[in-house]
PDB file of C-alpha atoms in Angstrom:
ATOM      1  CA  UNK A1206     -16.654  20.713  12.084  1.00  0.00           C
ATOM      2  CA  UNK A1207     -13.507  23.022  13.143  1.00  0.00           C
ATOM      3  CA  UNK A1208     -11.765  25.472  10.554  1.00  0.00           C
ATOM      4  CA  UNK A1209      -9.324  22.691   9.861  1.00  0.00           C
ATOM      5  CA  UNK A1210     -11.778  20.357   8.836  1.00  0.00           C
ATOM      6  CA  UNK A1211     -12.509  21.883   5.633  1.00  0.00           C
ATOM      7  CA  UNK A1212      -8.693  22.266   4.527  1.00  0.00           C
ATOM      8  CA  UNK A1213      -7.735  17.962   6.173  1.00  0.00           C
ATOM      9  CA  UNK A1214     -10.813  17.216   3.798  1.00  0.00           C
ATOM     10  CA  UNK A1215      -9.270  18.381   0.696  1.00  0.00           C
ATOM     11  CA  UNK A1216      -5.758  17.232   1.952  1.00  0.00           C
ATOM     12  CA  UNK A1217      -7.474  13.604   2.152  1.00  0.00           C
ATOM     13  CA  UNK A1218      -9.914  13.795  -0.980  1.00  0.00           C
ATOM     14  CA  UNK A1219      -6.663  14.763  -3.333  1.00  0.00           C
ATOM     15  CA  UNK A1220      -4.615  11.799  -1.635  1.00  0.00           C
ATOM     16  CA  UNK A1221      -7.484   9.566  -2.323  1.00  0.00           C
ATOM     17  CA  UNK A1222      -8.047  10.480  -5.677  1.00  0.00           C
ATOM     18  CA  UNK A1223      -4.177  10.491  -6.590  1.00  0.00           C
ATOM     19  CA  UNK A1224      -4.015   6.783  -4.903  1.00  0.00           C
ATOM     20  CA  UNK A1225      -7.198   5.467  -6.772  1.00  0.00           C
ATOM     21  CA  UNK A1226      -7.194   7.306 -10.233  1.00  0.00           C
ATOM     22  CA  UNK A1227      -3.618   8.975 -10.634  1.00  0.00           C
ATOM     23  CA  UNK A1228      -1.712   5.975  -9.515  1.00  0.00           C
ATOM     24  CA  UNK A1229      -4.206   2.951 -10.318  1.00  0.00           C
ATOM     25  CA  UNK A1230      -4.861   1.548  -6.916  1.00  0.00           C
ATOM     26  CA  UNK A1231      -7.748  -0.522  -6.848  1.00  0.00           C
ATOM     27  CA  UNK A1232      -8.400  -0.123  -3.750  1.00  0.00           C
ATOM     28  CA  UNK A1233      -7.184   1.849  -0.561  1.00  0.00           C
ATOM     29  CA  UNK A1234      -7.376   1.514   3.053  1.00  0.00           C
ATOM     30  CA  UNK A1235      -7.633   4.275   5.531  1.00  0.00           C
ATOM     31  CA  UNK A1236      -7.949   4.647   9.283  1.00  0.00           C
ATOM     32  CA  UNK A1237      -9.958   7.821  10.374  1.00  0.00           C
ATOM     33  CA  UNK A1238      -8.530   8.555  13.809  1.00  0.00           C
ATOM     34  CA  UNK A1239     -11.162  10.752  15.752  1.00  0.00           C
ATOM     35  CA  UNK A1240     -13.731  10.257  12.921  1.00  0.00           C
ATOM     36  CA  UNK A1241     -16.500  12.506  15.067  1.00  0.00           C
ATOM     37  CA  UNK A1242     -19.890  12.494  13.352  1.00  0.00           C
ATOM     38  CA  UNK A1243     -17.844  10.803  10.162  1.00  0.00           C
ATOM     39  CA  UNK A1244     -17.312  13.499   7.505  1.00  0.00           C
ATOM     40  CA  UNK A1245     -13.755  12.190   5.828  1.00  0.00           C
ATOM     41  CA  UNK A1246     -15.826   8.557   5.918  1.00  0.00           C
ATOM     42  CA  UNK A1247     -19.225   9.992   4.682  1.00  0.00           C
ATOM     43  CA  UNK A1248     -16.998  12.067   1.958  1.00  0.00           C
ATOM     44  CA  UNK A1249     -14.419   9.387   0.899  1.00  0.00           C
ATOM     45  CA  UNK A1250     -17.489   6.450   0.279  1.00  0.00           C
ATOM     46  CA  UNK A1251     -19.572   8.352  -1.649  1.00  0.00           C
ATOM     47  CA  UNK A1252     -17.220   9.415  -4.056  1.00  0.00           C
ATOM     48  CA  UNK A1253     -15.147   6.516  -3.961  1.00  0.00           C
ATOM     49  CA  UNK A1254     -17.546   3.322  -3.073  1.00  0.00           C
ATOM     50  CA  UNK A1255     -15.641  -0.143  -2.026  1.00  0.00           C
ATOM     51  CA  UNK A1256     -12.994   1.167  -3.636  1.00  0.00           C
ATOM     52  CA  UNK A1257     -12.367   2.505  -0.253  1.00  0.00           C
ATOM     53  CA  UNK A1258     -11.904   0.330   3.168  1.00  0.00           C
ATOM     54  CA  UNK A1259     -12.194   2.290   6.061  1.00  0.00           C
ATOM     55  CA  UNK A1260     -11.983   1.708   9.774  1.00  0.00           C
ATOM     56  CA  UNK A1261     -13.268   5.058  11.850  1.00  0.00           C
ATOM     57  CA  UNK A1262     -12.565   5.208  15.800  1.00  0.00           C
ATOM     58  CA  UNK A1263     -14.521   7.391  17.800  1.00  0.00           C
ATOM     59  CA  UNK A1264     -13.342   7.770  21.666  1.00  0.00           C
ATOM     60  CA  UNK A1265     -16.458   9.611  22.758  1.00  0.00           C
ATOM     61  CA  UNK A1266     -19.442   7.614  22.844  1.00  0.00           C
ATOM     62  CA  UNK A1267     -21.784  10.699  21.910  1.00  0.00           C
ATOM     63  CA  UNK A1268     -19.745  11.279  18.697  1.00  0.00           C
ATOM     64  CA  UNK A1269     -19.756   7.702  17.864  1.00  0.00           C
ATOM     65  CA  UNK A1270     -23.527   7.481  18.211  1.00  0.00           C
ATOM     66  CA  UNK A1271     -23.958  10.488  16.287  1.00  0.00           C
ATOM     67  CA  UNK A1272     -21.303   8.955  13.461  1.00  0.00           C
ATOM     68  CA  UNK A1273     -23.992   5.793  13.826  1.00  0.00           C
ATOM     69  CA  UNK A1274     -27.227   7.503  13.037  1.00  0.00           C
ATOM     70  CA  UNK A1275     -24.810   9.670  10.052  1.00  0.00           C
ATOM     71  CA  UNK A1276     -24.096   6.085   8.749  1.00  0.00           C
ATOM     72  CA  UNK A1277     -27.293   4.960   8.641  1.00  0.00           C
ATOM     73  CA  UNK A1278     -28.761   7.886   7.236  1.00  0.00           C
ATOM     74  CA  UNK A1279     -26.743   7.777   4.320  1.00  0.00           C
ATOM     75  CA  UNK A1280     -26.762   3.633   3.881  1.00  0.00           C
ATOM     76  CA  UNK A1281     -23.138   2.988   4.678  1.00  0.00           C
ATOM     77  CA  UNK A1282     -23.466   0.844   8.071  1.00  0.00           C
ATOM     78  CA  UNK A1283     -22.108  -2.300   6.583  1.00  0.00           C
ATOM     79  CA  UNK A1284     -19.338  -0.409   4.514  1.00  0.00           C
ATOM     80  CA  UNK A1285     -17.762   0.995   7.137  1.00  0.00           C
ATOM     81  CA  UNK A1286     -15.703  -0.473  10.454  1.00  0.00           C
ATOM     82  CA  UNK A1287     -17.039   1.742  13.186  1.00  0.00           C
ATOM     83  CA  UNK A1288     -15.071   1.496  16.419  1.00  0.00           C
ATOM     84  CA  UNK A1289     -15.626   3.052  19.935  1.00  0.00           C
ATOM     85  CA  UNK A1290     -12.611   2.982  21.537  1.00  0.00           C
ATOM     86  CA  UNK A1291      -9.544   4.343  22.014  1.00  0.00           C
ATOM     87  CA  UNK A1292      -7.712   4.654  18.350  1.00  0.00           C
ATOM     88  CA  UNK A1293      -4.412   3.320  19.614  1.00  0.00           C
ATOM     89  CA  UNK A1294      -6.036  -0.105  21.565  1.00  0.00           C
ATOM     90  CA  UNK A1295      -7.925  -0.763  18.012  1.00  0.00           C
ATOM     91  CA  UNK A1296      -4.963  -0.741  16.317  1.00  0.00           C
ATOM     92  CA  UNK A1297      -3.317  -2.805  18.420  1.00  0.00           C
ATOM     93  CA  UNK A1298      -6.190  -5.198  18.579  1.00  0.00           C
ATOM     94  CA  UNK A1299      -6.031  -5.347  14.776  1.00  0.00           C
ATOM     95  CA  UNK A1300      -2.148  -6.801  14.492  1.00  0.00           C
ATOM     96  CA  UNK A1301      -2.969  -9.580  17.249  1.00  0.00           C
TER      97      UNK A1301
END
């Protein structure tokens, strides 16, 4: 993880809580755009459970694996959309 990871994280865990608990959401969606080896996914479902649906994209298919195995590790395989691919062409794929 980068410098910036650590201050996005906190950036994304406040939004998330304010959306879920602050403003009542059941639920929340979220797109992790170069999820790497999945922190913001791995942070988000643990706290949060279902209450979160995410989709993670991964360009780079070492990352991706490595996101994979982090999945697995922590049992969130089937909770979590993980994409290989190019962000932009997922989303695109999504709306057709």
């Amino acid at each position: 993880m980068g410098p910036w990871t650590h201050t996005a994280l906190k950036t994304l865990l406040y939004t998330a809580d304010h959306l879920l608990n602050q403003e009542g959401r059941k639920s929340i969606r979220v797109l992790d755009v170069g999820t790497g080896d999945g922190p913001f996914v791995l942070a988000l479902k643990h706290l949060y459970g279902d209450r979160v649906q995410m989709v993670a994209v991964e360009i780079d298919d070492i990352r991706f694996g490595i996101a994979q195995r982090n999945l697995q590790r922590h049992g969130l395989t089937g909770s979590v959309d993980l994409r290989l691919g190019d962000a932009l062409q997922v989303v695109q794929a999504n709306e057709e």
